[in-house]
CSV table of C-alpha atoms in Angstrom, one decimal:
chain,number,residue,atom,x,y,z
A,8,PHE,CA,0.0,0.0,0.0
A,9,GLY,CA,2.0,3.0,-1.2
A,10,GLY,CA,5.3,1.5,-0.1
A,11,VAL,CA,4.1,1.1,3.5
A,12,GLU,CA,4.7,-2.3,5.0
A,13,PHE,CA,2.2,-4.0,7.2
A,14,PRO,CA,3.0,-6.8,9.6
A,15,SER,CA,1.7,-10.2,8.8
A,16,PRO,CA,1.4,-12.0,12.1
A,17,THR,CA,1.5,-15.8,12.2
A,18,ILE,CA,-2.0,-17.1,13.0
A,19,ARG,CA,-2.6,-20.7,14.0
A,20,THR,CA,-6.0,-22.2,14.3
A,21,GLU,CA,-7.1,-25.6,15.5
A,22,ALA,CA,-10.4,-27.4,16.1
A,23,ASP,CA,-11.6,-30.7,17.3
A,24,ALA,CA,-14.2,-32.6,15.2
A,25,PHE,CA,-16.4,-35.3,16.5
A,26,THR,CA,-18.6,-36.8,13.8
A,27,TYR,CA,-20.9,-39.8,13.9
A,28,LEU,CA,-22.9,-42.1,11.7
A,29,VAL,CA,-25.5,-44.4,13.2
A,30,THR,CA,-27.7,-46.6,11.0
A,31,PRO,CA,-30.0,-49.0,12.8
A,32,ARG,CA,-31.8,-51.4,10.5
A,33,PHE,CA,-34.8,-53.7,11.0
A,34,LYS,CA,-35.9,-56.5,8.7
A,35,LEU,CA,-39.7,-56.6,8.3
A,36,SER,CA,-39.3,-59.7,6.2
A,37,PRO,CA,-36.4,-61.6,4.6
A,38,ASP,CA,-36.7,-59.2,1.6
A,39,VAL,CA,-37.8,-55.9,3.1
A,40,MET,CA,-35.9,-53.7,5.5
A,41,ALA,CA,-36.6,-50.4,7.3
A,42,TYR,CA,-33.7,-48.2,8.4
A,43,ALA,CA,-32.9,-44.9,10.0
A,44,ARG,CA,-29.7,-42.9,9.7
A,45,LEU,CA,-28.3,-40.2,12.0
A,46,ALA,CA,-25.1,-38.5,10.8
A,47,SER,CA,-23.1,-35.4,11.2
A,48,GLY,CA,-20.9,-33.4,8.8
A,49,TYR,CA,-18.0,-31.0,9.5
A,50,ARG,CA,-16.2,-28.4,7.5
A,51,PRO,CA,-13.0,-27.0,9.0
A,52,GLY,CA,-12.6,-23.3,10.0
A,53,GLY,CA,-9.5,-21.3,9.5
A,54,PRO,CA,-7.6,-18.0,9.9
A,55,ASN,CA,-8.6,-14.6,8.6
A,56,GLN,CA,-6.0,-12.6,6.7
A,57,LEU,CA,-5.0,-9.0,7.3
A,58,THR,CA,-6.1,-9.2,11.0
A,59,ALA,CA,-3.5,-6.6,11.9
A,60,LEU,CA,-5.5,-4.0,9.8
A,61,GLY,CA,-8.9,-4.3,11.4
A,62,PRO,CA,-10.9,-5.3,14.5
A,63,PHE,CA,-12.4,-8.4,12.9
A,64,PRO,CA,-11.9,-11.9,14.3
A,65,THR,CA,-8.5,-13.6,13.7
A,66,ALA,CA,-10.3,-16.9,12.8
A,67,PHE,CA,-13.6,-18.5,12.0
A,68,ASP,CA,-15.0,-21.7,13.4
A,69,PRO,CA,-16.2,-24.9,11.6
A,70,ASP,CA,-19.7,-25.2,10.3
A,71,ARG,CA,-21.6,-28.4,10.8
A,72,SER,CA,-24.5,-30.4,9.5
A,73,TYR,CA,-26.8,-32.8,11.3
A,74,ASN,CA,-28.6,-35.4,9.1
A,75,TYR,CA,-31.7,-37.4,9.8
A,76,GLU,CA,-33.1,-40.0,7.5
A,77,ILE,CA,-35.6,-42.8,7.6
A,78,GLY,CA,-36.3,-45.2,4.7
A,79,LEU,CA,-37.6,-48.5,3.4
A,80,LYS,CA,-36.0,-50.8,0.9
A,81,GLY,CA,-36.7,-54.3,-0.4
A,82,ASP,CA,-37.5,-56.8,-3.1
A,83,MET,CA,-41.1,-57.8,-3.9
A,84,LEU,CA,-43.1,-59.9,-6.4
A,85,ASP,CA,-40.6,-62.8,-6.4
A,86,ARG,CA,-37.7,-60.2,-6.6
A,87,THR,CA,-38.9,-58.8,-9.9
A,88,LEU,CA,-39.6,-55.4,-8.2
A,89,THR,CA,-37.1,-53.4,-6.0
A,90,ILE,CA,-38.1,-50.3,-4.1
A,91,ASP,CA,-36.0,-47.9,-2.1
A,92,ALA,CA,-37.7,-44.9,-0.5
A,93,SER,CA,-36.4,-42.4,2.1
A,94,VAL,CA,-37.3,-39.1,3.8
A,95,TYR,CA,-34.5,-36.9,5.1
A,96,TYR,CA,-33.8,-33.6,6.9
A,97,ILE,CA,-30.5,-31.8,7.1
A,98,ASP,CA,-29.8,-29.0,9.6
A,99,TRP,CA,-26.8,-26.8,8.6
A,100,LYS,CA,-25.4,-24.6,11.3
A,101,ASP,CA,-22.8,-21.8,11.6
A,102,LEU,CA,-22.4,-21.1,7.9
A,103,GLN,CA,-19.1,-19.6,6.9
A,104,VAL,CA,-20.1,-16.2,5.5
A,105,ASN,CA,-17.9,-13.5,3.9
A,106,ILE,CA,-18.2,-10.1,5.7
A,107,ARG,CA,-16.9,-6.7,4.8
A,108,ASP,CA,-15.6,-4.6,7.7
A,109,PRO,CA,-17.2,-1.1,7.4
A,110,ALA,CA,-14.2,0.7,8.8
A,111,THR,CA,-11.4,-0.8,6.7
A,112,PHE,CA,-13.5,-2.3,3.8
A,113,PHE,CA,-11.5,-5.5,4.1
A,114,ASN,CA,-13.3,-8.9,3.9
A,115,TYR,CA,-13.2,-11.6,6.5
A,116,THR,CA,-15.0,-14.8,7.2
A,117,ALA,CA,-17.4,-15.3,10.1
A,118,ASN,CA,-19.9,-17.9,11.3
A,119,ALA,CA,-23.4,-16.7,10.7
A,120,SER,CA,-26.8,-17.8,9.3
A,121,ARG,CA,-28.3,-21.2,9.1
A,122,ALA,CA,-29.9,-23.4,6.4
A,123,ARG,CA,-31.7,-26.7,6.0
A,124,SER,CA,-32.5,-29.2,3.4
A,125,GLN,CA,-35.4,-31.6,3.5
A,126,GLY,CA,-36.9,-34.0,0.9
A,127,VAL,CA,-38.1,-37.3,-0.4
A,128,ASP,CA,-36.3,-39.9,-2.6
A,129,LEU,CA,-38.0,-42.8,-4.3
A,130,THR,CA,-36.2,-45.4,-6.5
A,131,VAL,CA,-38.0,-48.3,-8.3
A,132,GLU,CA,-36.5,-51.0,-10.4
A,133,SER,CA,-38.6,-53.7,-12.2
A,134,ARG,CA,-37.6,-56.8,-14.2
A,135,PRO,CA,-41.0,-57.6,-15.9
A,136,LEU,CA,-39.6,-59.7,-18.7
A,137,ASP,CA,-36.5,-61.9,-19.3
A,138,GLY,CA,-33.6,-59.6,-20.1
A,139,LEU,CA,-35.6,-56.3,-19.6
A,140,THR,CA,-34.9,-53.9,-16.7
A,141,VAL,CA,-36.9,-50.8,-16.2
A,142,ALA,CA,-35.7,-48.4,-13.5
A,143,GLY,CA,-36.5,-44.9,-12.3
A,144,TRP,CA,-36.2,-42.5,-9.4
A,145,VAL,CA,-37.8,-39.2,-8.4
A,146,ALA,CA,-36.7,-36.7,-5.8
A,147,TRP,CA,-38.2,-33.6,-4.2
A,148,ASN,CA,-35.8,-31.4,-2.3
A,149,ASP,CA,-36.5,-28.1,-0.4
A,150,ALA,CA,-33.1,-26.5,0.5
A,151,GLU,CA,-33.1,-22.9,1.8
A,152,LEU,CA,-31.7,-20.5,4.3
A,153,THR,CA,-33.5,-20.4,7.6
A,154,GLU,CA,-31.7,-17.2,8.9
A,155,ASP,CA,-30.7,-14.0,7.0
A,156,PHE,CA,-27.1,-13.3,6.2
A,157,PRO,CA,-25.8,-10.8,8.7
A,158,ILE,CA,-25.4,-7.0,8.1
A,159,GLY,CA,-22.2,-6.4,6.2
A,160,SER,CA,-22.2,-9.7,4.3
A,161,THR,CA,-20.8,-9.4,0.8
A,162,SER,CA,-23.7,-11.6,-0.4
A,163,ALA,CA,-27.4,-10.9,0.0
A,164,GLY,CA,-29.3,-13.8,1.5
A,165,SER,CA,-32.6,-13.9,3.4
A,166,SER,CA,-34.5,-16.6,5.2
A,167,GLY,CA,-36.4,-18.6,2.7
A,168,ASP,CA,-33.9,-18.1,-0.2
A,169,ARG,CA,-33.1,-21.3,-2.0
A,170,LEU,CA,-29.6,-22.7,-1.7
A,171,PRO,CA,-27.5,-22.4,-4.8
A,172,PHE,CA,-28.0,-25.1,-7.5
A,173,SER,CA,-30.6,-27.0,-5.6
A,174,SER,CA,-33.5,-28.3,-7.8
A,175,ARG,CA,-36.9,-28.9,-6.2
A,176,PHE,CA,-37.7,-31.7,-8.5
A,177,SER,CA,-35.5,-34.1,-10.4
A,178,GLY,CA,-36.0,-37.6,-11.9
A,179,ASN,CA,-34.7,-40.3,-14.0
A,180,LEU,CA,-36.2,-43.1,-16.1
A,181,SER,CA,-34.2,-45.9,-17.9
A,182,PHE,CA,-34.6,-49.2,-19.5
A,183,ASP,CA,-32.1,-51.9,-20.6
A,184,GLN,CA,-32.8,-54.9,-22.8
A,185,ASP,CA,-30.4,-57.9,-23.2
A,186,PHE,CA,-30.9,-60.2,-26.2
A,187,SER,CA,-29.0,-62.7,-28.4
A,188,VAL,CA,-28.0,-62.0,-32.0
A,189,GLY,CA,-25.6,-63.9,-34.2
A,190,GLY,CA,-24.2,-65.9,-31.4
A,191,MET,CA,-23.4,-62.8,-29.3
A,192,ASN,CA,-25.0,-61.2,-26.3
A,193,ALA,CA,-26.3,-57.8,-27.3
A,194,PHE,CA,-27.8,-55.0,-25.2
A,195,PHE,CA,-29.6,-51.8,-25.8
A,196,GLY,CA,-30.8,-49.1,-23.4
A,197,SER,CA,-31.9,-45.5,-22.9
A,198,THR,CA,-32.1,-43.1,-20.0
A,199,VAL,CA,-34.1,-39.9,-19.7
A,200,SER,CA,-33.1,-37.5,-16.9
A,201,TYR,CA,-34.8,-34.3,-15.7
A,202,VAL,CA,-33.4,-31.6,-13.5
A,203,GLY,CA,-35.7,-28.7,-12.4
A,204,GLU,CA,-35.1,-25.0,-12.3
A,205,ARG,CA,-32.3,-23.8,-10.0
A,206,LYS,CA,-30.9,-20.6,-8.6
A,207,GLY,CA,-27.2,-19.6,-8.9
A,208,SER,CA,-24.8,-18.5,-6.3
A,209,PHE,CA,-25.7,-15.8,-3.8
A,210,THR,CA,-24.6,-12.3,-5.1
A,211,THR,CA,-24.3,-8.8,-3.7
A,212,THR,CA,-28.0,-8.2,-4.5
A,213,SER,CA,-31.1,-10.2,-4.2
A,214,ASP,CA,-30.9,-10.8,-8.0
A,215,ARG,CA,-29.5,-14.2,-8.8
A,216,GLN,CA,-28.9,-16.2,-11.9
A,217,SER,CA,-31.8,-18.5,-12.9
A,218,LEU,CA,-30.9,-21.8,-14.4
A,219,GLY,CA,-33.7,-23.3,-16.4
A,220,ALA,CA,-34.9,-26.9,-16.1
A,221,TYR,CA,-33.6,-29.4,-18.7
A,222,THR,CA,-34.1,-32.9,-19.9
A,223,GLN,CA,-31.3,-35.1,-21.1
A,224,VAL,CA,-31.7,-38.3,-23.2
A,225,ASP,CA,-28.9,-40.9,-23.4
A,226,LEU,CA,-28.8,-44.0,-25.7
A,227,ARG,CA,-26.4,-46.9,-25.3
A,228,GLY,CA,-25.9,-50.3,-26.9
A,229,GLY,CA,-23.2,-52.9,-27.5
A,230,VAL,CA,-22.4,-56.6,-27.9
A,231,ARG,CA,-20.5,-59.1,-25.9
A,232,LYS,CA,-18.8,-62.4,-27.0
A,233,ASP,CA,-16.5,-64.5,-24.9
A,234,ALA,CA,-13.7,-62.3,-23.6
A,235,TRP,CA,-14.8,-59.4,-25.9
């Protein structure tokens, strides 16, 4: 800054992380199982730069997530139908948010705001005919802030704003058919995927990029013979 040297003190940060994953399961029958999942997530904190130039904190803490899920999975109809369904809730605390100091105009990271994600997933796979597999899944996800970003944040975020790149609805449908031709095993399949409308990253204003919904179609095929 104009030939003036500023000290760069050495900053050391440390944190302890205790995370867990607990998944109790119960068999309702030999082919059907109910389960629950309790888990935690952890993202390390770290030091803030230029702490000698402002009154802001020298470091920021980890942010953490707490995940709750219950589900059901199993085979039915003589194992020609497979179902996997789940409901989940994720609580995300102490988000790491970029703040601008009003006195020095330098940016630093602080722990503020909160978010959650909740939704339903359903996957179904069927084998109705010899060599034919039809599968699909559908998901509904509601991911949003539950607390405003603090005053001074370099990004605008209010409670109820959707988290970046989260689609409320998405889905997938596919089929694969195996058959014999010319002494070889052949296969042909197709997948149709759908991703709903999403919002881009948080910006300095409430205006955010809108990413439109899209559908993607994939085709595949091939042959197998002995080691080829």
